[in-house]
PDB file of C-alpha atoms and ligand atoms in Angstrom:
ATOM      1  CA  MET A 419       0.739 -20.830   2.909  1.00 54.00           C
ATOM      2  CA  ASN A 420       2.308 -21.581   6.237  1.00 60.00           C
ATOM      3  CA  LEU A 421       1.417 -18.828   8.665  1.00 61.00           C
ATOM      4  CA  ASN A 422       3.478 -20.543  11.363  1.00 60.00           C
ATOM      5  CA  ARG A 423       6.650 -19.753   9.440  1.00 67.00           C
ATOM      6  CA  GLU A 424       7.811 -16.180  10.008  1.00 71.00           C
ATOM      7  CA  ALA A 425       7.285 -13.840   7.063  1.00 72.00           C
ATOM      8  CA  ASN A 426      10.620 -12.951   5.535  1.00 72.00           C
ATOM      9  CA  PHE A 427      10.515  -9.941   3.263  1.00 75.00           C
ATOM     10  CA  LEU A 428      14.273 -10.078   2.627  1.00 68.00           C
ATOM     11  CA  GLU A 429      14.090 -13.029   0.225  1.00 69.00           C
ATOM     12  CA  PRO A 430      13.168 -12.118  -3.359  1.00 69.00           C
ATOM     13  CA  GLU A 431      10.233 -13.996  -4.825  1.00 70.00           C
ATOM     14  CA  PHE A 432       7.126 -13.583  -6.947  1.00 72.00           C
ATOM     15  CA  GLN A 433       4.289 -15.386  -5.307  1.00 75.00           C
ATOM     16  CA  ILE A 434       0.534 -15.402  -5.173  1.00 75.00           C
ATOM     17  CA  LEU A 435      -0.507 -16.638  -1.776  1.00 72.00           C
ATOM     18  CA  TYR A 436      -4.074 -17.783  -1.883  1.00 67.00           C
ATOM     19  CA  PRO A 437      -4.981 -19.317   1.441  1.00 64.00           C
ATOM     20  CA  LEU A 438      -7.773 -21.841   1.598  1.00 62.00           C
ATOM     21  CA  VAL A 439      -8.444 -21.543   5.285  1.00 62.00           C
ATOM     22  CA  ALA A 440      -6.485 -18.580   6.607  1.00 69.00           C
ATOM     23  CA  THR A 441      -8.558 -15.485   7.206  1.00 81.00           C
ATOM     24  CA  GLN A 442      -7.934 -11.912   6.201  1.00 89.00           C
ATOM     25  CA  GLN A 443      -7.123 -11.319   9.868  1.00 91.00           C
ATOM     26  CA  ASN A 444      -4.512 -14.124  10.026  1.00 89.00           C
ATOM     27  CA  ILE A 445      -2.865 -13.033   6.812  1.00 91.00           C
ATOM     28  CA  SER A 446      -2.782  -9.391   7.890  1.00 94.00           C
ATOM     29  CA  CYS A 447      -1.137 -10.330  11.184  1.00 94.00           C
ATOM     30  CA  TRP A 448       1.408 -12.415   9.301  1.00 91.00           C
ATOM     31  CA  VAL A 449       2.208  -9.513   6.962  1.00 94.00           C
ATOM     32  CA  ALA A 450       2.496  -7.154   9.943  1.00 97.00           C
ATOM     33  CA  ARG A 451       4.951  -9.561  11.596  1.00 95.00           C
ATOM     34  CA  GLY A 452       6.967  -9.637   8.373  1.00 94.00           C
ATOM     35  CA  ILE A 453       7.174  -5.859   8.459  1.00 97.00           C
ATOM     36  CA  ALA A 454       8.062  -5.949  12.161  1.00 97.00           C
ATOM     37  CA  ASN A 455      10.850  -8.462  11.486  1.00 96.00           C
ATOM     38  CA  LEU A 456      12.269  -6.197   8.810  1.00 96.00           C
ATOM     39  CA  ILE A 457      12.110  -3.152  11.109  1.00 98.00           C
ATOM     40  CA  ARG A 458      13.937  -5.090  13.853  1.00 97.00           C
ATOM     41  CA  HIS A 459      16.467  -6.532  11.402  1.00 97.00           C
ATOM     42  CA  LYS A 460      17.299  -3.032  10.185  1.00 97.00           C
ATOM     43  CA  ALA A 461      17.354  -1.597  13.717  1.00 98.00           C
ATOM     44  CA  ALA A 462      19.900  -4.231  14.801  1.00 97.00           C
ATOM     45  CA  ARG A 463      22.182  -3.002  12.015  1.00 97.00           C
ATOM     46  CA  GLY A 464      21.647   0.649  12.851  1.00 98.00           C
ATOM     47  CA  GLU A 465      19.704   1.136   9.604  1.00 98.00           C
ATOM     48  CA  MET A 466      16.478   2.944   8.817  1.00 98.00           C
ATOM     49  CA  CYS A 467      13.555   0.925   7.443  1.00 98.00           C
ATOM     50  CA  VAL A 468      11.611   2.682   4.686  1.00 98.00           C
ATOM     51  CA  LEU A 469       7.967   1.654   4.334  1.00 98.00           C
ATOM     52  CA  GLY A 470       5.608   2.589   1.519  1.00 98.00           C
ATOM     53  CA  LEU A 471       2.078   2.703   2.894  1.00 98.00           C
ATOM     54  CA  ALA A 472      -1.414   2.510   1.453  1.00 98.00           C
ATOM     55  CA  THR A 473      -4.828   3.678   2.567  1.00 98.00           C
ATOM     56  CA  GLY A 474      -8.289   2.163   2.082  1.00 95.00           C
ATOM     57  CA  ALA A 475      -9.978  -0.601   4.036  1.00 96.00           C
ATOM     58  CA  THR A 476      -7.591  -3.284   2.790  1.00 97.00           C
ATOM     59  CA  PRO A 477      -4.508  -2.664   4.992  1.00 98.00           C
ATOM     60  CA  LEU A 478      -6.413  -1.741   8.164  1.00 98.00           C
ATOM     61  CA  ALA A 479      -5.861  -5.067   9.929  1.00 97.00           C
ATOM     62  CA  VAL A 480      -2.128  -4.833   9.154  1.00 98.00           C
ATOM     63  CA  TYR A 481      -2.037  -1.413  10.820  1.00 98.00           C
ATOM     64  CA  ARG A 482      -4.013  -2.705  13.802  1.00 98.00           C
ATOM     65  CA  GLU A 483      -1.492  -5.506  14.280  1.00 98.00           C
ATOM     66  CA  LEU A 484       1.472  -3.130  13.941  1.00 98.00           C
ATOM     67  CA  VAL A 485      -0.081  -0.968  16.675  1.00 98.00           C
ATOM     68  CA  ARG A 486      -0.559  -4.063  18.838  1.00 98.00           C
ATOM     69  CA  LEU A 487       3.044  -5.148  18.266  1.00 98.00           C
ATOM     70  CA  HIS A 488       4.162  -1.683  19.358  1.00 98.00           C
ATOM     71  CA  LYS A 489       1.957  -1.575  22.461  1.00 98.00           C
ATOM     72  CA  CYS A 490       2.252  -5.189  23.590  1.00 98.00           C
ATOM     73  CA  GLU A 491       5.544  -6.454  22.185  1.00 97.00           C
ATOM     74  CA  GLY A 492       7.753  -3.378  22.291  1.00 97.00           C
ATOM     75  CA  LEU A 493       8.129  -2.929  18.532  1.00 98.00           C
ATOM     76  CA  SER A 494       9.671   0.491  18.002  1.00 98.00           C
ATOM     77  CA  PHE A 495       9.223   2.606  14.886  1.00 98.00           C
ATOM     78  CA  ASN A 496      12.150   4.822  15.818  1.00 98.00           C
ATOM     79  CA  ASN A 497      14.093   3.670  12.792  1.00 98.00           C
ATOM     80  CA  VAL A 498      11.131   3.830  10.401  1.00 98.00           C
ATOM     81  CA  ILE A 499      10.530   6.304   7.594  1.00 98.00           C
ATOM     82  CA  THR A 500       7.210   6.129   5.733  1.00 98.00           C
ATOM     83  CA  PHE A 501       6.025   7.366   2.367  1.00 98.00           C
ATOM     84  CA  ASN A 502       2.352   7.180   1.541  1.00 98.00           C
ATOM     85  CA  LEU A 503       1.246   6.307  -1.941  1.00 98.00           C
ATOM     86  CA  ASP A 504      -1.230   9.070  -2.545  1.00 98.00           C
ATOM     87  CA  GLU A 505      -3.492  11.874  -1.364  1.00 98.00           C
ATOM     88  CA  TYR A 506      -6.629  13.518  -2.707  1.00 98.00           C
ATOM     89  CA  TYR A 507      -5.809  16.787  -4.395  1.00 98.00           C
ATOM     90  CA  GLY A 508      -7.552  19.840  -2.987  1.00 97.00           C
ATOM     91  CA  LEU A 509      -7.883  18.450   0.538  1.00 96.00           C
ATOM     92  CA  SER A 510      -5.867  19.931   3.352  1.00 95.00           C
ATOM     93  CA  ARG A 511      -4.348  17.537   5.863  1.00 96.00           C
ATOM     94  CA  ASN A 512      -7.010  18.659   8.363  1.00 96.00           C
ATOM     95  CA  ASP A 513      -9.853  17.407   6.193  1.00 97.00           C
ATOM     96  CA  ALA A 514     -11.443  14.330   7.778  1.00 96.00           C
ATOM     97  CA  ASN A 515     -11.237  12.524   4.427  1.00 97.00           C
ATOM     98  CA  SER A 516      -7.569  13.273   3.810  1.00 98.00           C
ATOM     99  CA  TYR A 517      -5.214  10.356   3.810  1.00 98.00           C
ATOM    100  CA  TRP A 518      -3.101  12.346   6.284  1.00 98.00           C
ATOM    101  CA  GLN A 519      -5.956  12.000   8.788  1.00 98.00           C
ATOM    102  CA  PHE A 520      -6.557   8.379   7.825  1.00 98.00           C
ATOM    103  CA  MET A 521      -2.961   7.376   8.475  1.00 98.00           C
ATOM    104  CA  HIS A 522      -2.771   9.234  11.770  1.00 98.00           C
ATOM    105  CA  ARG A 523      -6.104   7.816  12.923  1.00 98.00           C
ATOM    106  CA  HIS A 524      -5.219   4.224  12.118  1.00 98.00           C
ATOM    107  CA  LEU A 525      -1.454   4.070  12.665  1.00 98.00           C
ATOM    108  CA  PHE A 526       0.750   7.067  13.339  1.00 98.00           C
ATOM    109  CA  ASN A 527      -1.074   8.374  16.442  1.00 98.00           C
ATOM    110  CA  HIS A 528      -0.575   5.020  18.136  1.00 98.00           C
ATOM    111  CA  ILE A 529       3.116   4.270  17.510  1.00 98.00           C
ATOM    112  CA  ASP A 530       6.449   5.955  18.282  1.00 98.00           C
ATOM    113  CA  ILE A 531       7.355   7.026  14.740  1.00 98.00           C
ATOM    114  CA  LYS A 532       9.025  10.432  14.557  1.00 98.00           C
ATOM    115  CA  SER A 533       6.680  12.910  12.862  1.00 98.00           C
ATOM    116  CA  GLU A 534       9.520  14.155  10.647  1.00 98.00           C
ATOM    117  CA  ASN A 535       9.828  10.626   9.245  1.00 98.00           C
ATOM    118  CA  ILE A 536       6.222  10.564   8.013  1.00 98.00           C
ATOM    119  CA  ASN A 537       5.757  11.535   4.368  1.00 98.00           C
ATOM    120  CA  ILE A 538       2.308  11.885   2.806  1.00 98.00           C
ATOM    121  CA  PRO A 539       1.738  13.843  -0.397  1.00 98.00           C
ATOM    122  CA  ASP A 540       0.373  17.303   0.388  1.00 98.00           C
ATOM    123  CA  GLY A 541      -2.968  17.743  -1.368  1.00 97.00           C
ATOM    124  CA  SER A 542      -2.961  21.482  -0.767  1.00 97.00           C
ATOM    125  CA  VAL A 543       0.068  22.386  -2.911  1.00 97.00           C
ATOM    126  CA  GLY A 544      -0.800  25.005  -5.535  1.00 97.00           C
ATOM    127  CA  LEU A 545      -1.093  23.869  -9.158  1.00 96.00           C
ATOM    128  CA  ASP A 546       1.887  26.001 -10.163  1.00 97.00           C
ATOM    129  CA  ASP A 547       4.125  24.228  -7.669  1.00 98.00           C
ATOM    130  CA  ILE A 548       2.841  20.706  -8.143  1.00 98.00           C
ATOM    131  CA  GLU A 549       5.546  19.452 -10.484  1.00 97.00           C
ATOM    132  CA  GLU A 550       8.335  20.693  -8.289  1.00 98.00           C
ATOM    133  CA  TYR A 551       6.561  19.280  -5.248  1.00 98.00           C
ATOM    134  CA  CYS A 552       6.195  15.832  -6.834  1.00 98.00           C
ATOM    135  CA  ASP A 553       9.851  15.838  -7.870  1.00 98.00           C
ATOM    136  CA  SER A 554      10.838  16.666  -4.305  1.00 98.00           C
ATOM    137  CA  TYR A 555       8.727  13.730  -3.013  1.00 98.00           C
ATOM    138  CA  GLU A 556      10.645  11.431  -5.359  1.00 98.00           C
ATOM    139  CA  ALA A 557      13.980  12.982  -4.373  1.00 98.00           C
ATOM    140  CA  LYS A 558      13.222  12.467  -0.698  1.00 98.00           C
ATOM    141  CA  MET A 559      12.488   8.782  -1.307  1.00 98.00           C
ATOM    142  CA  ALA A 560      15.747   8.411  -3.216  1.00 98.00           C
ATOM    143  CA  SER A 561      17.713  10.261  -0.535  1.00 98.00           C
ATOM    144  CA  VAL A 562      16.773   7.640   2.079  1.00 98.00           C
ATOM    145  CA  GLY A 563      17.708   4.768  -0.217  1.00 97.00           C
ATOM    146  CA  GLY A 564      14.266   3.967  -1.676  1.00 98.00           C
ATOM    147  CA  ILE A 565      11.405   1.944  -0.285  1.00 98.00           C
ATOM    148  CA  ASP A 566      12.140  -1.388   1.389  1.00 97.00           C
ATOM    149  CA  VAL A 567       8.558  -2.673   1.465  1.00 98.00           C
ATOM    150  CA  GLN A 568       5.613  -1.137  -0.374  1.00 98.00           C
ATOM    151  CA  LEU A 569       2.124  -2.135   0.800  1.00 98.00           C
ATOM    152  CA  LEU A 570      -0.561  -1.966  -1.881  1.00 98.00           C
ATOM    153  CA  GLY A 571      -4.287  -2.403  -2.229  1.00 97.00           C
ATOM    154  CA  ILE A 572      -5.993  -2.517  -5.594  1.00 97.00           C
ATOM    155  CA  GLY A 573      -8.876  -0.392  -6.832  1.00 94.00           C
ATOM    156  CA  ARG A 574     -11.686  -1.847  -8.923  1.00 93.00           C
ATOM    157  CA  THR A 575     -10.310  -0.027 -11.965  1.00 93.00           C
ATOM    158  CA  GLY A 576      -7.024  -1.873 -11.484  1.00 96.00           C
ATOM    159  CA  HIS A 577      -5.391   1.150  -9.953  1.00 95.00           C
ATOM    160  CA  ILE A 578      -2.476   0.915  -7.563  1.00 98.00           C
ATOM    161  CA  GLY A 579      -2.010   4.099  -5.611  1.00 97.00           C
ATOM    162  CA  PHE A 580      -4.180   6.321  -7.785  1.00 97.00           C
ATOM    163  CA  ASN A 581      -2.647   5.197 -11.085  1.00 97.00           C
ATOM    164  CA  GLU A 582      -5.792   4.774 -13.132  1.00 95.00           C
ATOM    165  CA  PRO A 583      -6.139   2.983 -16.501  1.00 96.00           C
ATOM    166  CA  GLY A 584      -3.859   4.629 -19.026  1.00 95.00           C
ATOM    167  CA  ALA A 585      -1.073   5.154 -16.463  1.00 95.00           C
ATOM    168  CA  SER A 586       2.453   5.204 -17.809  1.00 95.00           C
ATOM    169  CA  VAL A 587       4.942   2.654 -16.555  1.00 95.00           C
ATOM    170  CA  PHE A 588       7.514   5.456 -16.606  1.00 96.00           C
ATOM    171  CA  SER A 589       5.591   7.743 -14.255  1.00 97.00           C
ATOM    172  CA  GLY A 590       6.988   9.164 -11.037  1.00 98.00           C
ATOM    173  CA  THR A 591       4.906  10.981  -8.436  1.00 98.00           C
ATOM    174  CA  HIS A 592       2.381  13.160 -10.253  1.00 98.00           C
ATOM    175  CA  LEU A 593      -1.066  14.713 -10.337  1.00 98.00           C
ATOM    176  CA  VAL A 594      -3.771  12.444 -11.782  1.00 97.00           C
ATOM    177  CA  GLY A 595      -7.465  12.500 -12.606  1.00 96.00           C
ATOM    178  CA  LEU A 596      -9.593   9.962 -10.750  1.00 96.00           C
ATOM    179  CA  ALA A 597     -11.698   7.452 -12.664  1.00 93.00           C
ATOM    180  CA  GLU A 598     -15.462   7.635 -12.285  1.00 95.00           C
ATOM    181  CA  GLN A 599     -15.545   4.161 -10.695  1.00 93.00           C
ATOM    182  CA  THR A 600     -12.939   5.208  -8.129  1.00 93.00           C
ATOM    183  CA  ARG A 601     -14.937   8.329  -7.253  1.00 97.00           C
ATOM    184  CA  LYS A 602     -18.104   6.243  -6.946  1.00 96.00           C
ATOM    185  CA  ASP A 603     -16.330   3.848  -4.602  1.00 92.00           C
ATOM    186  CA  ALA A 604     -15.237   6.787  -2.436  1.00 95.00           C
ATOM    187  CA  ALA A 605     -18.649   8.511  -2.481  1.00 97.00           C
ATOM    188  CA  VAL A 606     -19.828   7.000   0.827  1.00 96.00           C
ATOM    189  CA  ASP A 607     -16.899   8.521   2.715  1.00 94.00           C
ATOM    190  CA  PHE A 608     -17.512  11.928   1.178  1.00 96.00           C
ATOM    191  CA  GLY A 609     -21.297  11.941   1.538  1.00 96.00           C
ATOM    192  CA  GLY A 610     -21.955  11.783  -2.216  1.00 97.00           C
ATOM    193  CA  ILE A 611     -19.948  11.613  -5.410  1.00 97.00           C
ATOM    194  CA  LYS A 612     -20.172  15.347  -6.020  1.00 96.00           C
ATOM    195  CA  ASN A 613     -17.946  15.890  -2.969  1.00 96.00           C
ATOM    196  CA  VAL A 614     -15.257  13.429  -4.065  1.00 97.00           C
ATOM    197  CA  PRO A 615     -12.177  15.203  -5.434  1.00 98.00           C
ATOM    198  CA  THR A 616     -11.543  14.724  -9.142  1.00 98.00           C
ATOM    199  CA  LEU A 617      -7.754  14.795  -8.806  1.00 98.00           C
ATOM    200  CA  ALA A 618      -5.100  13.214  -6.616  1.00 98.00           C
ATOM    201  CA  ILE A 619      -1.349  13.158  -6.147  1.00 98.00           C
ATOM    202  CA  THR A 620       0.041   9.658  -6.471  1.00 98.00           C
ATOM    203  CA  MET A 621       3.347   7.856  -6.650  1.00 98.00           C
ATOM    204  CA  GLY A 622       3.705   6.687 -10.238  1.00 98.00           C
ATOM    205  CA  ILE A 623       4.057   3.141 -11.532  1.00 98.00           C
ATOM    206  CA  LYS A 624       7.807   3.638 -11.820  1.00 98.00           C
ATOM    207  CA  THR A 625       7.962   4.808  -8.211  1.00 98.00           C
ATOM    208  CA  ILE A 626       6.042   1.750  -7.034  1.00 98.00           C
ATOM    209  CA  LEU A 627       8.128  -0.669  -9.101  1.00 98.00           C
ATOM    210  CA  ASN A 628      11.286   0.861  -7.598  1.00 97.00           C
ATOM    211  CA  ALA A 629      10.425  -0.606  -4.186  1.00 98.00           C
ATOM    212  CA  SER A 630      12.646  -3.526  -3.168  1.00 96.00           C
ATOM    213  CA  LYS A 631       9.613  -5.552  -2.072  1.00 96.00           C
ATOM    214  CA  ILE A 632       5.931  -5.141  -2.917  1.00 96.00           C
ATOM    215  CA  VAL A 633       3.097  -6.668  -0.892  1.00 96.00           C
ATOM    216  CA  LEU A 634      -0.337  -6.464  -2.495  1.00 96.00           C
ATOM    217  CA  LEU A 635      -3.389  -7.308  -0.416  1.00 96.00           C
ATOM    218  CA  ALA A 636      -6.940  -7.859  -1.662  1.00 95.00           C
ATOM    219  CA  TRP A 637     -10.029  -9.153   0.053  1.00 95.00           C
ATOM    220  CA  GLY A 638     -13.500 -10.069  -1.110  1.00 93.00           C
ATOM    221  CA  ALA A 639     -15.429 -10.876  -4.266  1.00 94.00           C
ATOM    222  CA  LYS A 640     -15.525  -7.293  -5.528  1.00 95.00           C
ATOM    223  CA  LYS A 641     -11.779  -7.493  -6.244  1.00 95.00           C
ATOM    224  CA  ALA A 642     -11.928 -10.906  -7.979  1.00 95.00           C
ATOM    225  CA  SER A 643     -12.455  -9.810 -11.562  1.00 97.00           C
ATOM    226  CA  ILE A 644      -9.829  -7.051 -11.577  1.00 97.00           C
ATOM    227  CA  LEU A 645      -7.307  -9.313  -9.830  1.00 96.00           C
ATOM    228  CA  GLN A 646      -7.730 -11.888 -12.565  1.00 95.00           C
ATOM    229  CA  LYS A 647      -6.958  -9.225 -15.183  1.00 97.00           C
ATOM    230  CA  ALA A 648      -4.039  -7.812 -13.165  1.00 97.00           C
ATOM    231  CA  LEU A 649      -2.378 -11.156 -12.448  1.00 95.00           C
ATOM    232  CA  GLU A 650      -3.257 -13.264 -15.473  1.00 94.00           C
ATOM    233  CA  GLY A 651      -4.021 -10.731 -18.182  1.00 95.00           C
ATOM    234  CA  PRO A 652      -1.650  -8.868 -20.496  1.00 96.00           C
ATOM    235  CA  ILE A 653       0.730  -6.369 -18.935  1.00 96.00           C
ATOM    236  CA  GLY A 654      -0.182  -2.844 -19.920  1.00 96.00           C
ATOM    237  CA  PRO A 655      -1.551   0.554 -19.000  1.00 96.00           C
ATOM    238  CA  MET A 656      -5.242  -0.407 -19.110  1.00 96.00           C
ATOM    239  CA  VAL A 657      -4.819  -2.415 -15.910  1.00 97.00           C
ATOM    240  CA  PRO A 658      -2.064  -0.552 -14.042  1.00 97.00           C
ATOM    241  CA  ALA A 659      -1.710  -3.308 -11.413  1.00 98.00           C
ATOM    242  CA  SER A 660      -0.665  -5.684 -14.217  1.00 97.00           C
ATOM    243  CA  TYR A 661       2.742  -3.974 -14.173  1.00 97.00           C
ATOM    244  CA  LEU A 662       3.410  -5.812 -10.904  1.00 96.00           C
ATOM    245  CA  GLN A 663       3.972  -8.918 -13.046  1.00 94.00           C
ATOM    246  CA  VAL A 664       7.349  -7.489 -14.102  1.00 94.00           C
ATOM    247  CA  HIS A 665       8.622  -6.980 -10.539  1.00 95.00           C
ATOM    248  CA  GLN A 666      10.937  -9.660  -9.126  1.00 91.00           C
ATOM    249  CA  ASN A 667       9.885  -9.462  -5.510  1.00 93.00           C
ATOM    250  CA  VAL A 668       6.122  -9.309  -5.102  1.00 94.00           C
ATOM    251  CA  SER A 669       3.906 -11.161  -2.664  1.00 92.00           C
ATOM    252  CA  ILE A 670       0.214 -11.087  -3.383  1.00 92.00           C
ATOM    253  CA  PHE A 671      -2.022 -12.036  -0.477  1.00 91.00           C
ATOM    254  CA  ILE A 672      -5.654 -12.567  -1.352  1.00 91.00           C
ATOM    255  CA  ASP A 673      -8.532 -14.346   0.293  1.00 90.00           C
ATOM    256  CA  HIS A 674     -10.454 -17.101  -1.455  1.00 87.00           C
ATOM    257  CA  LYS A 675     -13.221 -14.741  -2.601  1.00 89.00           C
ATOM    258  CA  ALA A 676     -10.759 -12.361  -4.217  1.00 92.00           C
ATOM    259  CA  ALA A 677      -9.079 -15.361  -5.872  1.00 90.00           C
ATOM    260  CA  SER A 678     -12.330 -16.763  -7.249  1.00 90.00           C
ATOM    261  CA  CYS A 679     -11.717 -15.655 -10.875  1.00 93.00           C
ATOM    262  CA  LEU A 680      -8.086 -16.791 -11.057  1.00 91.00           C
ATOM    263  CA  SER A 681      -7.431 -19.809 -13.218  1.00 85.00           C
ATOM    264  CA  SER A 682      -4.030 -20.502 -11.757  1.00 68.00           C
ATOM    265  CA  VAL A 683      -3.643 -20.029  -8.062  1.00 59.00           C
ATOM    266  CA  THR A 684      -0.751 -21.412  -6.121  1.00 51.00           C
ATOM    267  CA  SER A 685      -1.283 -22.303  -2.543  1.00 48.00           C
ATOM    268  CA  ASP A 686       1.381 -23.692  -0.286  1.00 43.00           C
ATOM    269  CA  ILE A 687      -1.184 -24.230   2.429  1.00 36.00           C
ATOM    270  CA  LYS A 688      -0.373 -27.932   2.347  1.00 34.00           C
ATOM    271  CA  ASN A 689       3.337 -27.296   2.990  1.00 35.00           C
TER     272      ASN A 689
HETATM  273  C1  GLP B1461      -7.963   4.013  -2.820  1.00 66.89           C
HETATM  274  C2  GLP B1461      -6.465   4.123  -2.584  1.00 66.89           C
HETATM  275  C3  GLP B1461      -5.751   2.903  -3.060  1.00 66.89           C
HETATM  276  C4  GLP B1461      -6.435   1.665  -2.513  1.00 66.89           C
HETATM  277  C5  GLP B1461      -7.838   1.613  -3.058  1.00 66.89           C
HETATM  278  C6  GLP B1461      -8.616   0.393  -2.621  1.00 66.89           C
HETATM  279  O1  GLP B1461      -8.331   4.365  -4.087  1.00 66.89           O
HETATM  280  N1  GLP B1461      -5.886   5.271  -3.198  1.00 66.89           N
HETATM  281  O2  GLP B1461      -4.395   2.951  -2.653  1.00 66.89           O
HETATM  282  O3  GLP B1461      -5.728   0.531  -2.837  1.00 66.89           O
HETATM  283  O4  GLP B1461      -8.513   2.748  -2.605  1.00 66.89           O
HETATM  284  O5  GLP B1461      -9.412   0.674  -1.498  1.00 66.89           O
HETATM  285  P1  GLP B1461      -9.960  -0.401  -0.495  1.00 66.89           P
HETATM  286  O6  GLP B1461      -8.783  -0.936   0.209  1.00 66.89           O
HETATM  287  O7  GLP B1461     -10.843   0.378   0.442  1.00 66.89           O
HETATM  288  O8  GLP B1461     -10.673  -1.402  -1.291  1.00 66.89           O
END
């Protein structure tokens, strides 16, 4: 993988980029520059750039680099609209563990995006209104032309967003139950598993696959086994991330530890 070449997210491709020497930091900066190039490309044409964003530890270095590009290299987010993948259900946006807070803490508070262009599912919507709310989230995405680039992490259950095993490929934004493993993984943040919400609002698999470009990031040995299933196993609901195999424009960036269970990795590091 040649990190000296600019990332171009306009060219369709399905690729697994498994760098032998590049670090998580280098790759994240490269992905951030790819996003920046797309934002600038769209701005030059007077177009909005629609980003699908993820939470978790995985994309943090990408967000740090986007903030740096804004502060040090004049990258403007004036023409950017964002849609976040998911939010814990039952948390208000003021809750320290809400993804609303996470995104503002790590990205939105430090860039010039217009607040009205930030979309994060509202975890405080009443149960009676949830279906209508989810439909309106989908409609809003459609009304701005859909997502140009969707950033994804992967959970140890194989979830993307919060689409846990059993997820339908036809699902739009909806309310879901969280898998026990996912709640365990979040327990540290919440000070114990009993405090971790049992439900979440998430974009569905169909929503995610509708994005023009998908960029999946994964770091470290704890993601190795599920990545092998997602990328080399059968496509189906038991490993929701496996549905990415049917998308025509996906880039998967993983470090060597995350790639350690893959039997077939392609690396263009020599190119
Ligand atoms: C959460 C998020 C996912 C994310 C996953 C992985 O469950 N809803 O979108 O991909 O965590 O988290 P991490 O990046 O911390 O490994």
